[in-house]
Coordinates of C-alpha atoms in Angstrom, one line a residue:
M26 CA 119.2 98.4 105.3
S27 CA 122.6 99.6 104.2
F28 CA 125.3 97.2 103.2
S29 CA 128.5 99.2 102.9
I30 CA 132.1 99.6 104.2
K31 CA 130.6 101.1 107.4
D32 CA 128.6 97.9 108.0
R33 CA 131.7 95.8 107.3
K34 CA 133.5 97.2 110.3
K35 CA 130.5 96.5 112.6
E36 CA 130.1 93.0 111.3
I37 CA 133.8 92.2 111.8
T38 CA 133.4 93.2 115.4
Q39 CA 130.5 90.8 115.8
L40 CA 132.4 88.0 114.1
K41 CA 135.2 88.5 116.6
S42 CA 133.0 88.5 119.7
E43 CA 130.0 86.2 119.1
E44 CA 129.8 82.5 118.6
L45 CA 127.9 81.7 115.3
D46 CA 125.6 78.8 114.6
L47 CA 127.1 78.6 111.1
L48 CA 130.2 80.0 109.4
I49 CA 130.3 79.7 105.6
I50 CA 133.7 79.9 103.9
G51 CA 133.2 81.1 100.3
G52 CA 131.0 83.8 98.9
G53 CA 130.3 82.5 95.5
I54 CA 126.8 81.3 94.5
T55 CA 127.0 78.1 96.6
G56 CA 127.9 80.0 99.8
A57 CA 125.4 82.7 99.0
G58 CA 122.7 80.1 98.6
V59 CA 123.4 78.6 102.0
A60 CA 123.7 82.0 103.6
I61 CA 120.3 83.2 102.5
Q62 CA 118.6 80.0 103.8
A63 CA 120.4 79.9 107.1
S64 CA 119.9 83.6 107.8
A65 CA 116.2 83.4 106.9
A66 CA 115.9 80.4 109.3
G67 CA 117.1 82.5 112.1
M68 CA 120.5 80.9 112.5
K69 CA 123.3 83.2 113.6
T70 CA 125.1 83.1 110.3
G71 CA 128.4 84.4 109.1
L72 CA 130.0 84.2 105.6
I73 CA 133.5 85.1 104.7
E74 CA 135.0 85.5 101.2
M75 CA 138.6 86.2 100.4
Q76 CA 137.8 88.2 97.3
D77 CA 134.8 90.1 96.3
F78 CA 131.4 88.3 96.5
G79 CA 131.2 86.2 93.4
G80 CA 134.8 87.1 92.6
G81 CA 135.8 83.7 91.3
T82 CA 133.8 81.1 89.3
S83 CA 130.4 82.7 90.0
S84 CA 131.2 85.8 87.9
R85 CA 132.8 83.8 85.0
S86 CA 130.0 81.5 83.8
T87 CA 128.1 81.4 80.5
R88 CA 125.5 83.7 82.2
L89 CA 122.7 81.3 81.7
V90 CA 120.4 79.3 84.0
H91 CA 121.1 76.4 81.8
G92 CA 119.6 72.9 82.0
G93 CA 122.5 71.1 80.3
I94 CA 120.7 69.3 77.5
R95 CA 124.0 67.8 76.3
Y96 CA 124.3 65.8 79.5
L97 CA 121.4 63.6 78.3
K98 CA 123.8 62.2 75.7
T99 CA 125.9 60.8 78.6
F100 CA 122.8 59.7 80.5
D101 CA 123.3 62.2 83.3
V102 CA 119.5 62.3 83.5
E103 CA 119.6 63.1 87.3
V104 CA 121.7 66.2 86.7
V105 CA 119.4 67.4 83.9
S106 CA 116.3 66.6 86.0
D107 CA 117.5 68.7 88.9
T108 CA 118.6 71.6 86.7
V109 CA 115.7 72.0 84.3
K110 CA 113.3 72.1 87.2
E111 CA 115.4 74.6 89.0
R112 CA 115.4 77.1 86.1
A113 CA 111.8 78.0 86.7
V114 CA 112.4 78.2 90.5
V115 CA 115.4 80.6 90.0
Q116 CA 113.3 82.7 87.7
H117 CA 110.7 82.9 90.4
I118 CA 113.0 83.9 93.2
A119 CA 115.2 86.2 91.0
P120 CA 112.7 87.4 88.3
H121 CA 114.5 90.6 87.4
M122 CA 117.7 88.9 86.2
T123 CA 116.5 85.4 85.1
R124 CA 114.4 85.4 82.0
P125 CA 113.1 82.8 79.5
D126 CA 115.2 83.0 76.3
P127 CA 114.6 80.2 73.8
M128 CA 117.8 78.5 72.4
I129 CA 118.3 77.3 68.9
L130 CA 120.3 74.2 68.4
P131 CA 121.5 73.8 64.8
I132 CA 122.2 70.1 63.8
Y133 CA 125.1 69.2 61.5
D134 CA 125.8 65.9 59.9
E135 CA 129.5 65.7 61.0
P136 CA 131.7 63.3 62.9
G137 CA 131.3 63.3 66.7
T138 CA 128.1 65.4 66.5
T139 CA 126.3 65.6 69.8
F140 CA 122.8 65.2 68.4
S141 CA 121.1 64.1 65.2
M142 CA 117.6 65.4 64.2
F143 CA 116.1 62.3 65.7
S144 CA 118.1 62.3 69.0
V145 CA 117.7 66.1 69.5
K146 CA 113.9 65.7 69.4
V147 CA 114.0 62.8 71.9
A148 CA 116.4 64.9 74.1
M149 CA 114.2 68.0 73.9
D150 CA 111.0 66.1 74.7
L151 CA 112.7 64.5 77.8
Y152 CA 114.1 67.9 78.7
D153 CA 110.6 69.5 78.6
H154 CA 109.1 66.6 80.4
L155 CA 111.6 66.8 83.2
A156 CA 111.0 70.6 83.5
G157 CA 107.2 70.2 83.4
I158 CA 106.9 72.8 80.7
N159 CA 103.6 71.4 79.3
K160 CA 102.1 71.5 82.7
K161 CA 102.7 75.2 83.4
D162 CA 100.5 77.8 81.7
N163 CA 103.2 80.4 81.6
L164 CA 105.7 78.0 80.0
K165 CA 103.6 76.1 77.5
K166 CA 104.4 78.7 74.8
Y167 CA 108.1 77.6 75.2
A168 CA 107.6 73.9 74.3
N169 CA 110.3 72.6 72.1
Y170 CA 110.0 72.1 68.3
T171 CA 112.2 71.2 65.3
I172 CA 112.9 73.4 62.2
D173 CA 114.3 72.5 58.9
K174 CA 117.5 73.7 57.3
D175 CA 115.9 76.6 55.5
E176 CA 114.2 77.9 58.7
V177 CA 117.5 77.6 60.6
L178 CA 119.3 79.8 57.9
K179 CA 116.4 82.2 57.9
R180 CA 116.9 82.8 61.6
E181 CA 120.7 82.5 61.5
P182 CA 121.8 83.8 58.1
Q183 CA 125.5 83.8 59.0
L184 CA 125.5 80.1 59.9
N185 CA 127.4 77.7 57.6
P186 CA 124.9 75.8 55.5
E187 CA 127.3 73.0 54.6
K188 CA 126.2 69.7 56.3
L189 CA 123.4 71.6 58.1
V190 CA 120.3 69.4 58.3
G191 CA 118.0 71.3 60.6
G192 CA 117.7 72.4 64.2
G193 CA 115.8 72.3 67.4
V194 CA 114.4 75.1 69.5
Y195 CA 114.0 74.7 73.3
L196 CA 113.7 76.8 76.4
D197 CA 116.6 78.1 78.4
Y198 CA 117.1 81.2 80.6
Q199 CA 119.5 84.1 80.5
N200 CA 121.0 85.2 83.8
N201 CA 123.4 87.7 85.5
D202 CA 125.7 85.4 87.5
S203 CA 127.5 87.9 89.7
R204 CA 124.4 89.8 90.5
L205 CA 122.6 86.6 91.4
V206 CA 125.3 86.1 94.0
V207 CA 125.1 89.6 95.4
E208 CA 121.3 89.6 95.5
N209 CA 121.4 86.4 97.6
I210 CA 124.1 88.0 99.8
K211 CA 122.1 91.2 100.3
R212 CA 118.9 89.2 101.3
A213 CA 121.0 87.1 103.7
H214 CA 122.4 90.4 105.2
D215 CA 118.9 91.8 105.5
E216 CA 117.9 88.6 107.4
G217 CA 120.6 89.3 109.9
G218 CA 123.5 87.4 108.4
L219 CA 127.1 88.8 108.8
M220 CA 128.4 88.9 105.2
V221 CA 132.0 90.0 104.9
S222 CA 134.2 90.0 101.8
R223 CA 138.0 90.3 101.7
I224 CA 138.4 87.9 104.7
K225 CA 140.6 84.9 104.1
A226 CA 140.5 81.6 106.0
I227 CA 144.0 80.6 107.1
E228 CA 143.4 77.9 109.7
I229 CA 140.6 75.6 110.8
L230 CA 140.2 75.8 114.6
H231 CA 139.2 72.9 116.9
D232 CA 137.9 72.5 120.4
K233 CA 139.6 70.4 123.1
F234 CA 137.8 67.3 121.9
G235 CA 139.1 67.8 118.3
G236 CA 135.9 69.0 116.8
V237 CA 135.9 72.0 114.4
N238 CA 134.7 75.1 116.2
G239 CA 135.8 78.0 114.0
V240 CA 138.3 79.5 111.7
R241 CA 141.3 81.8 112.0
V242 CA 141.1 84.4 109.3
K243 CA 143.0 87.4 107.9
D244 CA 141.4 90.7 106.9
I245 CA 142.9 91.3 103.5
L246 CA 142.2 95.1 103.8
S247 CA 143.8 95.7 107.2
G248 CA 146.1 92.7 107.5
E249 CA 144.6 91.9 110.9
E250 CA 144.2 88.2 111.9
F251 CA 141.5 87.0 114.3
N252 CA 139.4 84.0 115.2
I253 CA 135.8 83.4 114.4
H254 CA 134.0 80.7 116.5
S255 CA 131.0 78.8 115.2
K256 CA 129.2 75.6 116.1
I257 CA 129.3 74.5 112.4
V258 CA 131.7 75.4 109.6
I259 CA 130.9 74.7 106.0
N260 CA 133.3 75.0 103.1
T261 CA 131.6 76.3 100.0
S262 CA 134.7 77.6 98.3
G263 CA 134.2 76.0 94.8
P264 CA 137.5 75.3 93.1
W265 CA 139.3 76.2 96.4
S266 CA 137.5 73.4 98.2
D267 CA 140.6 71.2 98.6
F268 CA 142.7 74.3 99.7
V269 CA 140.2 75.1 102.4
R270 CA 139.9 71.4 103.5
H271 CA 143.7 71.3 103.8
L272 CA 143.7 74.2 106.3
D273 CA 142.3 71.5 108.6
D274 CA 145.2 69.5 110.1
N275 CA 142.9 66.6 110.5
A276 CA 141.7 66.5 106.9
D277 CA 142.9 63.9 104.4
K278 CA 145.3 65.3 101.9
K279 CA 143.7 63.8 98.8
S280 CA 142.5 66.1 96.1
H281 CA 138.7 65.7 95.7
M282 CA 138.3 68.3 93.0
R283 CA 139.1 68.3 89.3
P284 CA 139.0 71.9 88.2
T285 CA 138.6 72.7 84.5
K286 CA 138.9 76.1 82.8
G287 CA 136.2 77.6 80.6
V288 CA 136.8 80.7 78.4
H289 CA 134.4 83.1 76.7
L290 CA 135.2 85.8 74.1
V291 CA 133.1 89.0 73.3
V292 CA 132.9 90.7 69.9
D293 CA 130.7 93.4 68.6
Q294 CA 127.4 92.3 67.1
S295 CA 128.3 94.0 63.8
R296 CA 131.1 91.4 63.5
L297 CA 129.0 88.4 64.5
N298 CA 125.2 88.9 64.3
V299 CA 123.4 86.2 66.3
P300 CA 119.7 87.0 66.7
Q301 CA 119.0 84.5 69.5
P302 CA 121.1 82.3 71.8
T303 CA 122.6 79.4 69.8
Y304 CA 124.1 76.1 70.9
F305 CA 126.0 73.7 68.7
G306 CA 128.5 70.9 68.7
S307 CA 132.1 72.1 68.3
G308 CA 132.6 70.0 65.2
T309 CA 136.0 68.9 66.5
N310 CA 135.0 65.5 67.8
D311 CA 135.9 66.5 71.3
G312 CA 132.4 66.3 72.8
R313 CA 132.1 70.0 73.5
M314 CA 129.1 72.2 72.8
I315 CA 129.6 75.9 72.0
F316 CA 127.3 78.8 72.9
T317 CA 126.9 82.0 70.9
I318 CA 124.8 84.6 72.8
P319 CA 123.7 88.1 71.9
R320 CA 123.8 90.6 74.7
E321 CA 123.7 94.4 74.9
G322 CA 124.8 94.9 71.3
K323 CA 127.6 92.3 71.6
T324 CA 127.9 88.6 70.9
Y325 CA 129.9 86.4 73.2
F326 CA 130.8 82.8 72.7
G327 CA 132.3 79.8 74.5
T328 CA 133.2 77.7 76.2
T329 CA 136.4 75.7 76.4
D330 CA 136.9 72.8 78.9
T331 CA 140.4 72.0 79.8
D332 CA 142.0 70.7 83.0
F333 CA 143.4 73.5 85.0
D334 CA 146.3 73.7 87.5
G335 CA 147.3 77.4 87.3
D336 CA 146.5 80.5 89.4
Y337 CA 143.0 80.0 90.8
E338 CA 142.6 83.7 91.7
N339 CA 143.6 84.9 88.2
P340 CA 142.8 82.3 85.5
K341 CA 143.8 83.7 82.1
V342 CA 142.7 83.3 78.6
E343 CA 145.6 81.7 76.6
Q344 CA 146.4 81.8 73.0
G345 CA 145.3 78.2 72.6
D346 CA 141.9 79.0 74.0
V347 CA 141.4 81.9 71.5
D348 CA 142.6 79.7 68.6
Y349 CA 140.2 77.0 69.6
L350 CA 137.1 79.2 69.8
L351 CA 137.9 81.4 66.8
D352 CA 138.5 78.3 64.7
I353 CA 135.1 76.8 65.6
I354 CA 133.2 80.1 65.3
N355 CA 134.8 80.9 61.9
K356 CA 133.8 77.4 60.6
K357 CA 130.2 77.8 61.9
Y358 CA 130.0 81.5 60.8
P359 CA 132.4 81.7 57.9
S360 CA 131.4 85.2 56.8
A361 CA 132.4 86.6 60.2
N362 CA 136.1 85.8 59.6
L363 CA 136.9 86.8 63.2
T364 CA 140.5 87.4 64.5
I365 CA 141.8 88.2 67.9
E366 CA 141.7 91.9 67.0
D367 CA 137.9 91.6 67.0
V368 CA 137.8 90.4 70.6
E369 CA 136.7 93.4 72.8
A370 CA 136.5 91.5 76.1
S371 CA 136.9 88.0 77.5
W372 CA 136.7 86.0 80.7
A373 CA 138.1 82.8 82.0
G374 CA 136.6 80.8 84.9
I375 CA 137.3 77.6 86.8
R376 CA 134.6 74.9 87.1
P377 CA 134.6 73.2 90.5
L378 CA 134.2 69.7 89.2
L379 CA 134.3 66.6 91.5
G380 CA 137.3 64.5 90.6
V381 CA 136.7 61.4 92.8
E382 CA 134.0 58.9 93.3
K383 CA 131.1 60.3 95.3
N384 CA 129.5 57.2 96.6
E385 CA 131.6 56.9 99.8
E386 CA 129.7 56.2 103.0
D387 CA 130.3 59.7 104.4
T388 CA 129.3 61.6 101.3
D389 CA 125.8 62.6 100.2
V390 CA 125.0 63.2 96.6
V391 CA 123.1 66.6 96.6
T392 CA 122.4 67.0 92.9
G393 CA 122.4 63.9 90.7
A394 CA 125.5 62.7 89.0
S395 CA 127.2 59.7 87.6
N396 CA 130.7 58.9 89.0
A397 CA 133.2 61.3 87.6
G398 CA 136.1 59.0 86.6
S399 CA 139.5 60.5 87.0
L400 CA 140.5 59.5 83.5
S401 CA 137.5 61.0 81.7
A402 CA 137.9 63.8 79.2
P403 CA 137.1 67.2 81.0
S404 CA 133.8 67.6 79.1
A405 CA 132.7 64.2 80.2
V406 CA 133.2 64.8 83.9
S407 CA 129.9 65.0 85.8
R408 CA 128.5 68.3 86.9
G409 CA 126.9 66.8 90.0
S410 CA 127.6 68.0 93.6
A411 CA 128.4 66.3 96.9
L412 CA 128.2 67.1 100.6
K413 CA 130.9 65.6 102.8
V414 CA 131.1 65.8 106.6
A415 CA 134.7 65.1 107.9
D416 CA 135.4 63.2 111.0
D417 CA 136.0 66.4 112.9
G418 CA 132.8 68.0 111.7
L419 CA 134.0 70.3 108.8
I420 CA 131.4 70.2 106.1
T421 CA 132.3 70.6 102.4
L422 CA 129.7 71.3 99.8
A423 CA 131.3 71.1 96.3
G424 CA 130.7 70.6 92.6
G425 CA 127.4 71.4 90.9
K426 CA 126.3 74.1 88.4
L427 CA 125.1 77.6 89.0
T428 CA 121.6 76.5 88.2
D429 CA 121.7 74.0 91.1
Y430 CA 122.8 76.3 93.8
R431 CA 119.5 76.4 95.7
V432 CA 119.1 72.6 95.6
M433 CA 122.7 72.2 96.8
A434 CA 122.0 74.7 99.7
N435 CA 118.8 72.8 100.6
G436 CA 120.8 69.6 101.0
A437 CA 123.4 71.3 103.1
M438 CA 120.8 73.0 105.3
K439 CA 119.1 69.6 106.0
K440 CA 122.4 68.3 107.4
I441 CA 123.1 71.6 109.2
R442 CA 119.7 71.5 111.0
Q443 CA 120.3 67.9 111.9
I444 CA 123.7 68.6 113.5
L445 CA 122.4 71.6 115.4
R446 CA 119.5 69.6 116.7
D447 CA 121.4 66.4 117.6
E448 CA 124.6 67.9 118.9
F449 CA 123.6 71.4 120.2
I450 CA 119.9 70.9 121.0
E451 CA 119.0 73.9 118.8
K452 CA 116.0 73.5 116.5
F453 CA 115.5 75.6 113.4
N454 CA 112.6 75.1 111.0
E455 CA 113.1 74.5 107.3
V456 CA 112.7 77.6 105.1
N457 CA 110.8 77.1 101.9
S458 CA 113.7 78.4 99.7
A459 CA 111.6 78.0 96.5
E460 CA 109.6 81.0 97.8
L461 CA 112.6 82.9 99.4
K462 CA 113.0 85.8 97.0
V463 CA 116.5 87.4 96.6
S464 CA 116.9 91.1 97.1
G465 CA 115.3 92.9 94.2
G466 CA 113.0 90.0 93.4
N467 CA 110.0 91.1 95.5
F468 CA 107.4 91.1 92.8
D469 CA 105.1 88.8 90.8
S470 CA 107.4 86.5 88.8
D471 CA 104.5 85.2 86.7
N472 CA 104.1 88.6 85.3
A473 CA 107.7 89.7 85.4
E474 CA 107.9 91.5 82.0
E475 CA 104.8 93.6 82.8
V476 CA 106.1 94.5 86.3
L477 CA 109.6 95.3 85.0
S478 CA 108.1 97.4 82.2
S479 CA 106.1 99.4 84.8
F480 CA 109.3 100.0 86.8
T481 CA 111.0 101.2 83.6
K482 CA 108.1 103.7 82.9
K483 CA 108.6 105.1 86.4
G484 CA 112.3 105.8 85.6
V485 CA 111.4 107.5 82.4
Q486 CA 108.8 109.6 84.2
K487 CA 111.6 110.6 86.6
G488 CA 113.7 111.9 83.7
L489 CA 115.8 109.0 82.6
D490 CA 115.9 107.9 79.0
L491 CA 114.3 104.6 78.1
E492 CA 117.4 102.5 77.8
D493 CA 119.0 103.8 80.9
S494 CA 115.9 103.2 82.9
K495 CA 115.5 99.7 81.5
E496 CA 119.1 98.8 82.4
L497 CA 118.7 100.0 86.0
V498 CA 115.5 97.9 86.3
T499 CA 117.3 94.8 85.0
L500 CA 120.1 95.3 87.4
Y501 CA 118.2 96.1 90.5
G502 CA 114.6 94.8 90.1
S503 CA 112.2 96.0 92.8
N504 CA 115.1 97.9 94.5
V505 CA 115.2 100.3 91.6
I506 CA 112.3 102.2 93.2
E507 CA 114.7 103.3 95.9
I508 CA 117.2 104.4 93.3
F509 CA 114.6 106.3 91.3
N510 CA 113.6 108.2 94.4
D511 CA 117.1 109.7 94.5
I512 CA 117.1 111.0 90.9
E513 CA 116.0 114.5 91.7
K514 CA 118.7 115.0 94.3
T515 CA 121.5 113.3 92.4
K516 CA 124.0 115.3 90.3
P517 CA 125.9 113.2 87.6
I518 CA 129.5 112.5 88.6
K519 CA 132.1 113.9 86.1
N520 CA 132.6 111.4 83.3
L521 CA 129.5 109.4 84.3
T522 CA 125.9 109.7 83.1
L523 CA 123.1 110.2 85.6
A524 CA 122.1 106.5 85.4
E525 CA 125.7 105.4 85.9
T526 CA 126.0 107.8 88.9
L527 CA 122.8 106.3 90.4
A528 CA 124.1 102.8 89.9
L529 CA 127.5 103.6 91.5
N530 CA 126.0 105.4 94.5
Y531 CA 123.6 102.5 95.2
S532 CA 126.3 99.9 94.7
I533 CA 128.6 101.5 97.2
E534 CA 126.0 102.1 99.8
Q535 CA 123.9 98.9 99.4
E536 CA 126.1 96.3 97.7
M537 CA 129.4 96.3 99.5
T538 CA 131.3 97.6 96.5
L539 CA 134.8 98.3 97.6
T540 CA 136.8 98.7 94.4
P541 CA 136.3 100.0 90.8
V542 CA 136.7 96.4 89.6
D543 CA 133.8 95.3 91.9
F544 CA 131.5 97.8 90.2
L545 CA 132.6 97.7 86.6
L546 CA 133.0 93.9 86.3
R547 CA 130.6 92.3 88.8
R548 CA 127.9 94.7 90.0
T549 CA 127.5 95.7 86.4
Y550 CA 128.9 94.1 83.1
N551 CA 130.3 97.4 81.8
M552 CA 133.8 96.0 81.4
L553 CA 132.5 93.1 79.3
F554 CA 129.8 94.6 77.2
K555 CA 130.6 98.4 77.0
N556 CA 134.2 98.3 75.8
D557 CA 133.8 101.5 73.9
E558 CA 132.7 103.3 77.1
I559 CA 134.9 101.8 79.7
D560 CA 137.8 104.2 79.4
R561 CA 135.4 107.1 80.1
M562 CA 133.6 105.4 82.9
K563 CA 136.7 104.2 84.8
K564 CA 137.8 107.8 85.4
G565 CA 134.5 108.8 86.9
V566 CA 134.2 105.6 89.0
T567 CA 137.7 105.8 90.4
E568 CA 137.5 109.4 91.3
A569 CA 134.1 109.0 93.0
M570 CA 135.2 106.0 95.0
A571 CA 138.4 107.8 96.0
N572 CA 136.3 110.6 97.4
Y573 CA 133.8 108.3 99.2
F574 CA 136.4 106.1 100.8
N575 CA 138.9 108.9 101.3
W576 CA 141.7 106.9 99.6
S577 CA 145.3 108.1 99.9
N578 CA 147.3 108.7 96.7
E579 CA 148.9 105.3 97.1
E580 CA 145.5 103.7 97.3
I581 CA 144.2 105.6 94.3
Q582 CA 147.3 104.4 92.3
K583 CA 146.8 100.8 93.6
Y584 CA 143.1 100.6 92.6
T585 CA 143.7 102.4 89.3
A586 CA 146.4 99.9 88.4
E587 CA 144.2 97.0 89.4
L588 CA 141.4 98.3 87.2
D589 CA 143.7 98.9 84.2
N590 CA 145.2 95.5 84.6
E591 CA 141.7 93.9 84.6
I592 CA 140.6 95.9 81.6
N593 CA 143.8 95.0 79.6
Q594 CA 143.5 91.4 80.6
S595 CA 139.8 91.3 79.5
R596 CA 140.8 92.9 76.2
L597 CA 143.6 90.3 75.7
E598 CA 146.2 93.0 75.3
Y599 CA 148.9 90.6 76.4
L600 CA 148.1 88.3 73.4
K601 CA 147.5 91.1 70.9
K602 CA 151.0 92.6 71.2

């Protein structure tokens, strides 16, 4: 089933003319998780997103399905329990992009350290117990263990040996955040859901009794405004949750969110060689933990955690963020001696943290959390989530972590089914979302590496080189077979390789890619991890999209400028001047 600009026009027509069972505001991972379950349950489902799918927080994470071991220090056991169990579930439903990748946690004897050698073993044992690692045959090999100082330095020779006492090794998972969003969206679309990006909610609508019955929206591409009617409306807009709630004249005007900013920087692996994902205390006595992660010949590191009140659509890396991260990295890896000139790419995202107490009578805790506490340091604010139904029926699902998205959606769907049953006499059966595969994940997750390897071989047999074939398989999973079938009839676009051409064509036709930034930043990670190739690629991508969409000269200039701005911002050109 195609999912392109052509489908967008048809789906907008349906949104205008049909009453939905459920309308979802927000197309990040939380909204996508609700959409896939609702559509699979047979609900007439619509989802609107004012940017690209995953255009906000859900494309700006640390790109891990991370259990959050550090939260054990603050006794957020419920959060950790939810998330460590979910890692294996997410790997099962999205096996092409979620893969086990053991993390090393060096332990330093320094003020404010998160863990000692004793406490890290206790934490890792609890972590494994909560995840059931020792009970699952395919995970037993990833059971945690400790290593001494010499072994840590053998594995991580660039690490600072001063005050290093040893380390722990435990299971975590790598992930592709923006693709996890789009693969959920694609499956929801395949199940009959109406998934439309670049549609902005501008007003919450009510029936004559004062109950929410839809949303007035604006099509960002055409400028047209129209109404969408739905029995239930759910707000899953992440950091924008308060903004969307306040579109409802009946809503309380309190701020329920406490957004914080997280920043990551990318350097070439030749400048910072980290053989495996590494996680350590910041050494600044601020309670933060820092990741250094190898990916595609690069190493990226983060993250910061500071309260944020700036431009939600365009959070920027600031000089203070760069100074903070480089100072920590250069202390932990002194031979690297990194400067801002080494930074090839970067990203900044906003965490949708809950900033108020969540134990009110009309609020359900969906994923476990302690109360946030408005005066807590940003890094101490809970990562739990909450589901709130307003007096007029508007539902808000907020907070949480990327890893929790399916559990959060489960909690929301329980409430949605109840409302549809009690108030509209419509019954929908629960979907087993732990078995609901995302698009591209339709293969045996227990043998993911073997299956993905077999896909890669098919690409090579079709004429691709090994690395190109492997990259396409990682991006598209079982959908790659459809892409490989087009190899013989595909001619490489000027300035693009055959593999890049195949990816772009598929992305436009099957993934609602509408701009060069959509493709180069979110459908792929080219802008982040292929800095030396991006100037070549952007020409081919822009020209090909201009031909496909029949852009005018003004539109070409607009999208070219948008792409150049995004590249320059990622490269921190505004700080390097």
